[in-house]
Amino acid sequence: MNQEFLHPADLLLQFINRIYNHGMTTTSGGNLSIKGQNGDIWITPAGVDKGSLTRMDMVCVKENGTVLGIHKPSSEFPFHRLIYQARPDLKAIIHAHPPALVSFSIVRRIPDTRLLPNERQICGEIGIAPYSLPGSEQLGENIAAVFKRGIDTVMLENHGVVVGAGDLSQAFNRFETLDFCARLEIEARRIGNPILLTDEDYDTVRNKSTQQLDTYIYDTCTSEEKEIRRDMCALMRRAYKQGLFTSTQGTFSHRLFGNDFVITPYGKDRNDLKPGDLVRIENGKAEAGKQPSKSVFLHEAIYKMQPHVHSVIIAHPPNIMAFAVTDTAFDSRTIPESYILLRGMPKLPFHAVYNEPERTASLFKANTPIAIVNNNCVIVAGQSLLNAFDRLEVAEYSAKSILSARTLGNVIHIDDDRIRELEAAFNLE
């Protein structure tokens, strides 16, 4: 999202709506602010329903303390002001109480960002501030003291989290990613002990992140390709709304002609992608002026080796990923739909997407449409955009059902005779 020409009130409204609509704060909880170049602080109002805010509800506090607007500024304005004083480089702050982060705050722990490869980089170092009365100067001083150490993400004891950044999009990415880490760790601990990435694993990611495709000038887009781009963006927005993607994670691609395909760009908010943002890959070269997803080489290998695959998704939904970050196996023999769509669902080693894209691509035969990569992602192959999306959705819902079922009793899988019956009835290879 290009924030340069958006009014601060519009930006605040967009992001508070996003936070509230995704269940990451309550009607009365949470506050956002933006600091302008002239020193003005725009902030969400006190005591106004988060589900019915308009741009006219946003409040401007001038540098001299004058308040402009129809409401009072958030009761937490003191800590926003103190953070900006302590860190002049910060221009946006988010404070909210997502249930998973509240869970960590009330046991006074910080979520571990070393379960997946990119989360540590996005969130940075995380601090924790001592408890104090909400809205008090003391709370503000406690939080600002942590920010002053150069830390941008601060957990609050028995309260929630505060995130600062150079703009509201970056603050939201950090906030959402930390919440994702918290939810993932909670789900993982329900079925086992989370396994953390090693320094060697991070070295693997760094060594492969510099790989780039050659580029070419692309100036013709057929009506068929335009339709594919439109449909991909619609499904990515749906994936984001359902928690299958986050703003920073989730890649979709679709075959065009031969081995050419279009793919999600790197570094763009998945909720705001437009058809023109997608990157065409033709004859192993990327559309000039755009950067494709870092997983482009794996997508390319799958299309070259598996003619029956026309769509590929790489995602990190928290329920599936609970199996990816523990030793617990995922077994799709739960209900008929799950087995029909998911089949075996093997687990692959962490480095499979980096060091062995061809070997990994060779696994995606008709009877293996989906695989979990340890501490990394789930890879989904489909015959169409909707088929791949359906598989991802079913995999996440199945994982959620298994996690819940384990709190009720022993999971009883469909037995082998009935599996053979399913395979015969639905012509499964």
XYZ file of C-alpha atoms in Angstrom:
429
model
C 0.000 0.000 0.000
C 1.352 3.436 -0.985
C 0.783 5.584 2.097
C 2.459 8.716 0.800
C -0.710 10.434 -0.405
C -3.243 9.015 2.060
C -4.526 11.244 4.840
C -3.558 10.021 8.353
C -7.242 9.651 9.280
C -7.809 7.347 6.308
C -4.743 5.265 7.151
C -5.784 4.875 10.776
C -9.272 3.844 9.700
C -7.973 1.255 7.222
C -5.707 -0.448 9.717
C -7.980 -0.318 12.768
C -10.711 -1.883 10.605
C -8.291 -4.589 9.534
C -7.235 -5.291 13.110
C -10.792 -5.314 14.457
C -12.269 -7.360 11.593
C -9.587 -10.025 12.085
C -10.434 -10.400 15.783
C -7.158 -8.859 16.934
C -8.777 -6.309 19.221
C -12.128 -5.618 20.844
C -14.747 -2.876 20.587
C -13.086 -0.862 23.348
C -9.481 -2.085 23.156
C -6.431 -1.063 21.191
C -5.200 2.170 19.635
C -3.164 3.277 16.631
C -1.282 6.484 15.921
C 0.731 8.216 13.198
C 3.217 11.031 13.722
C 3.312 13.615 10.938
C 6.368 15.493 9.704
C 5.112 18.632 11.466
C 4.952 16.851 14.837
C 1.180 16.280 14.850
C 0.079 12.926 16.270
C -3.028 11.423 14.720
C -4.592 8.789 16.945
C -7.728 6.684 17.292
C -10.351 8.125 19.700
C -11.224 7.131 23.255
C -14.509 5.359 23.961
C -15.738 4.880 20.370
C -16.862 1.488 19.050
C -14.038 0.034 16.934
C -16.627 -1.616 14.706
C -18.234 1.650 13.626
C -15.363 4.136 13.342
C -15.202 6.641 10.488
C -12.379 8.905 9.374
C -14.135 11.795 11.132
C -13.649 10.034 14.484
C -9.850 10.240 14.281
C -8.151 12.768 16.540
C -5.198 15.067 15.889
C -3.037 16.178 18.821
C -0.876 19.147 17.842
C 2.706 19.446 19.022
C 1.603 22.109 21.528
C -1.041 19.765 23.007
C -4.086 21.235 21.231
C -6.628 18.516 20.395
C -8.510 18.687 17.086
C -11.516 16.445 16.530
C -14.937 15.512 17.847
C -13.579 13.026 20.427
C -10.884 12.795 23.041
C -7.696 10.988 21.992
C -7.196 7.412 23.173
C -6.605 7.111 26.908
C -3.264 5.494 25.992
C -2.071 8.672 24.236
C 0.579 9.270 26.974
C 2.613 6.235 25.970
C 2.327 7.061 22.251
C 3.705 10.529 22.973
C 6.524 9.182 25.148
C 7.509 6.536 22.575
C 7.756 9.160 19.826
C 9.885 11.316 22.125
C 12.189 8.389 22.893
C 12.379 7.253 19.250
C 12.119 10.128 16.742
C 12.685 7.623 13.904
C 9.301 5.962 14.566
C 6.287 7.374 12.718
C 3.564 4.833 13.549
C 2.473 2.836 16.609
C 0.013 -0.026 17.060
C -1.242 -1.228 20.413
C -3.789 -4.044 20.711
C -4.793 -7.145 22.653
C -4.984 -10.174 20.311
C -5.968 -13.210 22.417
C -2.793 -15.172 21.623
C -0.508 -12.282 22.565
C -2.554 -11.626 25.689
C -1.973 -15.282 26.595
C 1.774 -14.691 26.447
C 1.473 -11.400 28.331
C -0.327 -13.009 31.263
C 2.355 -15.671 31.646
C 4.923 -12.906 31.029
C 6.625 -14.621 28.119
C 7.610 -13.557 24.612
C 6.515 -15.650 21.595
C 9.402 -17.409 19.899
C 9.994 -16.109 16.372
C 12.442 -18.905 15.463
C 9.808 -21.438 14.411
C 9.739 -20.277 10.753
C 12.435 -18.642 8.599
C 11.180 -15.066 8.071
C 9.407 -14.171 11.296
C 12.518 -13.284 13.297
C 13.593 -10.797 10.634
C 10.135 -9.212 10.397
C 9.592 -8.832 14.153
C 13.156 -8.035 15.163
C 14.194 -8.119 18.810
C 11.230 -8.203 21.205
C 11.251 -6.613 24.635
C 8.893 -6.747 27.590
C 7.734 -3.810 29.711
C 6.691 -4.060 33.391
C 3.018 -3.759 34.253
C 1.577 -0.392 35.210
C -1.844 1.265 35.269
C -3.308 1.652 31.747
C -3.194 5.252 30.561
C -0.697 6.272 33.211
C 2.531 8.175 32.682
C 4.337 5.327 34.460
C 3.142 2.815 31.878
C 4.313 5.178 29.150
C 7.720 5.515 30.777
C 8.011 1.737 31.159
C 7.257 1.166 27.478
C 9.330 4.077 26.184
C 12.344 2.840 28.143
C 12.280 -0.433 26.198
C 11.803 1.337 22.859
C 14.718 3.633 23.706
C 17.022 0.586 23.582
C 16.290 0.333 19.839
C 13.618 -2.326 20.198
C 10.515 -1.889 17.984
C 8.208 -4.555 19.440
C 7.337 -4.576 23.144
C 5.176 -7.046 25.041
C 3.349 -5.546 28.039
C 2.987 -7.616 31.186
C -0.686 -8.582 31.681
C -1.775 -6.276 28.899
C -0.885 -6.863 25.235
C 1.691 -5.566 22.767
C 2.977 -2.268 21.338
C 4.710 -2.114 17.944
C 6.445 0.869 16.359
C 7.746 1.412 12.821
C 8.529 3.951 10.139
C 4.995 3.692 8.752
C 1.724 1.998 9.619
C 2.088 -0.837 7.073
C 5.412 -1.910 8.567
C 4.031 -1.653 12.097
C 1.056 -3.792 11.084
C 3.294 -6.404 9.442
C 5.308 -6.748 12.654
C 2.187 -6.817 14.801
C 0.383 -9.401 12.663
C 3.501 -11.569 12.350
C 4.087 -11.613 16.102
C 0.447 -12.552 16.670
C 0.866 -15.349 14.105
C 3.949 -16.598 15.973
C 2.012 -16.591 19.225
C -0.897 -18.544 17.744
C 1.463 -21.005 16.078
C 3.405 -21.684 19.263
C 0.208 -22.188 21.264
C -1.180 -24.670 18.725
C 2.163 -26.484 18.452
C 2.384 -26.925 22.215
C -0.992 -28.669 22.152
C 0.515 -31.569 20.210
C 4.214 -31.560 21.075
C 7.334 -29.543 21.763
C 8.058 -26.851 19.158
C 11.336 -27.315 17.268
C 13.335 -24.137 16.634
C 15.387 -23.272 13.575
C 19.164 -23.482 13.930
C 21.825 -21.003 12.822
C 22.619 -23.427 9.999
C 18.989 -23.235 8.830
C 19.145 -19.423 8.744
C 22.410 -19.647 6.787
C 20.609 -21.793 4.202
C 17.905 -19.146 3.817
C 20.434 -16.327 3.494
C 22.538 -18.184 0.934
C 19.530 -18.809 -1.316
C 17.820 -15.413 -0.880
C 20.253 -13.712 -3.274
C 19.284 -15.887 -6.251
C 17.562 -13.865 -8.971
C 16.000 -14.657 -12.327
C 17.023 -12.815 -15.453
C 14.356 -10.368 -16.657
C 12.617 -9.545 -19.921
C 10.314 -6.799 -21.185
C 6.731 -8.008 -21.169
C 4.221 -5.830 -23.002
C 1.317 -8.080 -24.000
C -1.286 -9.520 -21.639
C -4.056 -11.633 -23.177
C -7.626 -11.558 -21.903
C -7.124 -15.105 -20.586
C -4.114 -14.039 -18.536
C -5.968 -10.977 -17.244
C -8.739 -13.271 -16.010
C -6.208 -15.554 -14.282
C -4.566 -12.572 -12.577
C -7.946 -11.279 -11.416
C -9.015 -14.672 -10.055
C -5.678 -15.184 -8.286
C -5.969 -11.831 -6.500
C -9.559 -12.617 -5.451
C -8.512 -15.971 -3.980
C -5.489 -14.428 -2.246
C -7.744 -11.869 -0.560
C -10.034 -14.715 0.495
C -7.025 -16.661 1.811
C -5.971 -13.617 3.797
C -9.438 -13.118 5.301
C -9.523 -16.775 6.354
C -6.100 -16.655 7.975
C -4.505 -18.954 5.385
C -2.150 -16.132 4.342
C -0.744 -13.231 6.349
C 0.143 -9.807 4.992
C 3.762 -10.918 4.474
C 3.444 -14.675 3.844
C 1.682 -16.767 1.224
C 2.493 -17.403 -2.438
C 0.151 -18.333 -5.279
C 1.081 -19.183 -8.855
C -0.747 -20.437 -11.941
C 0.472 -21.989 -15.186
C -0.211 -19.993 -18.374
C 1.176 -21.717 -21.472
C 3.792 -24.456 -21.461
C 5.937 -23.822 -18.372
C 5.205 -20.071 -18.193
C 3.293 -18.889 -15.147
C 2.297 -15.889 -13.040
C 3.273 -15.667 -9.379
C 2.870 -13.511 -6.291
C 5.456 -10.708 -5.948
C 7.935 -10.507 -3.095
C 7.382 -8.000 -0.294
C 3.847 -6.793 -1.117
C 0.889 -6.963 1.277
C -1.160 -10.029 0.334
C -4.404 -8.251 1.226
C -3.792 -5.425 -1.256
C -2.469 -7.257 -4.317
C -3.751 -6.080 -7.695
C -3.601 -8.064 -10.981
C -0.776 -5.828 -12.216
C 1.340 -6.660 -9.154
C 1.656 -10.331 -10.129
C 4.849 -11.347 -11.915
C 4.900 -13.278 -15.171
C 7.664 -15.888 -15.579
C 8.416 -16.728 -19.214
C 11.161 -19.089 -20.392
C 12.797 -18.878 -16.970
C 12.862 -15.066 -16.940
C 10.863 -12.666 -14.779
C 8.795 -9.725 -15.946
C 11.075 -6.670 -15.768
C 10.573 -4.189 -12.926
C 9.017 -6.744 -10.572
C 10.456 -9.150 -8.007
C 8.786 -12.561 -7.808
C 8.355 -14.582 -4.636
C 11.566 -16.107 -3.296
C 9.980 -19.532 -3.866
C 9.780 -18.969 -7.648
C 12.396 -21.668 -8.393
C 10.308 -24.331 -6.665
C 7.158 -23.280 -8.537
C 9.109 -23.370 -11.793
C 10.413 -26.872 -11.047
C 6.921 -28.187 -10.245
C 5.475 -26.879 -13.517
C 8.361 -28.386 -15.523
C 8.119 -31.809 -13.864
C 4.377 -32.180 -13.278
C 2.239 -31.468 -16.395
C -0.977 -32.210 -14.491
C -0.324 -29.340 -12.026
C -1.664 -25.937 -13.042
C -1.673 -24.087 -9.716
C 0.701 -24.053 -6.742
C 0.256 -22.463 -3.317
C 2.868 -22.100 -0.585
C 1.353 -21.011 2.716
C 1.814 -21.041 6.489
C -1.618 -21.435 8.172
C -1.168 -21.827 11.941
C -3.001 -25.127 12.407
C -1.128 -26.953 9.643
C 2.110 -25.329 10.729
C 1.669 -26.711 14.244
C 2.502 -30.074 12.629
C 5.373 -28.511 10.677
C 7.135 -27.217 13.800
C 6.724 -30.390 15.877
C 7.497 -34.084 15.350
C 3.781 -34.904 15.195
C 2.630 -36.475 11.923
C -0.401 -35.165 10.041
C -2.823 -37.939 9.041
C -5.585 -36.959 6.599
C -7.710 -40.058 7.292
C -10.132 -38.082 9.430
C -13.190 -37.574 7.221
C -13.671 -38.660 3.576
C -13.242 -35.147 2.133
C -9.896 -34.719 3.845
C -8.449 -37.948 2.505
C -9.854 -37.457 -1.003
C -8.314 -33.996 -1.352
C -5.125 -34.367 0.703
C -4.096 -38.022 0.437
C -0.734 -38.861 2.022
C 0.689 -35.402 2.858
C 4.351 -36.263 3.568
C 6.722 -34.167 5.679
C 9.844 -32.823 3.990
C 13.063 -31.518 5.563
C 13.487 -27.761 6.028
C 16.069 -27.365 3.260
C 13.840 -29.088 0.644
C 12.539 -25.795 -0.748
C 16.003 -24.216 -0.885
C 18.582 -26.828 -1.827
C 16.518 -29.459 -3.646
C 13.712 -27.789 -5.652
C 13.777 -30.445 -8.412
C 13.729 -33.346 -5.968
C 10.896 -31.692 -4.044
C 8.973 -30.989 -7.258
C 9.254 -34.655 -8.270
C 7.085 -35.664 -5.296
C 3.934 -33.905 -6.497
C 2.427 -36.786 -8.446
C -1.350 -37.118 -8.687
C -1.418 -39.114 -5.442
C 0.712 -36.551 -3.554
C -0.897 -33.127 -4.057
C 0.265 -31.573 -0.799
C 3.289 -31.723 1.521
C 4.420 -30.142 4.776
C 7.947 -28.739 4.977
C 9.422 -28.804 8.477
C 9.639 -25.345 10.075
C 8.774 -23.768 6.759
C 5.489 -24.098 4.905
C 2.851 -26.278 3.320
C 3.060 -26.766 -0.470
C -0.190 -27.386 -2.354
C -0.543 -28.448 -5.993
C -3.815 -28.385 -7.914
C -5.349 -28.781 -11.337
C -6.833 -25.286 -11.129
C -6.720 -22.177 -8.957
C -9.841 -23.228 -7.084
C -8.683 -26.829 -6.695
C -5.404 -25.729 -5.088
C -7.204 -23.242 -2.854
C -9.761 -25.870 -1.808
C -6.951 -28.238 -0.826
C -5.256 -25.570 1.271
C -8.534 -24.719 2.977
C -9.365 -28.362 3.684
C -5.852 -29.004 5.006
C -6.077 -26.119 7.483
C -9.590 -27.043 8.609
C -8.567 -30.700 8.977
C -5.533 -29.712 11.038
C -7.732 -27.544 13.255
C -10.157 -30.441 13.737
C -7.339 -32.795 14.714
C -5.923 -30.299 17.218
C -9.357 -29.879 18.790
C -10.112 -33.610 18.724
C -6.967 -34.388 20.700
C -8.419 -32.458 23.650
C -11.518 -34.692 23.532
C -9.930 -38.135 23.272
C -7.954 -40.438 21.006
C -8.205 -39.645 17.304
C -9.699 -42.616 15.441
C -8.721 -42.711 11.783
C -10.701 -44.232 8.926
C -9.465 -47.815 8.640
C -7.644 -49.321 5.651
C -10.675 -51.176 4.244
C -12.722 -48.009 4.119
C -9.776 -46.101 2.632
C -9.619 -48.657 -0.201
C -13.365 -48.239 -0.641
C -12.895 -44.449 -0.946
C -10.061 -44.867 -3.436
C -12.182 -47.160 -5.624
C -15.306 -44.976 -5.413
C -13.489 -41.769 -6.293
C -10.968 -43.271 -8.719
C -8.003 -42.199 -6.626
C -4.610 -43.386 -7.815
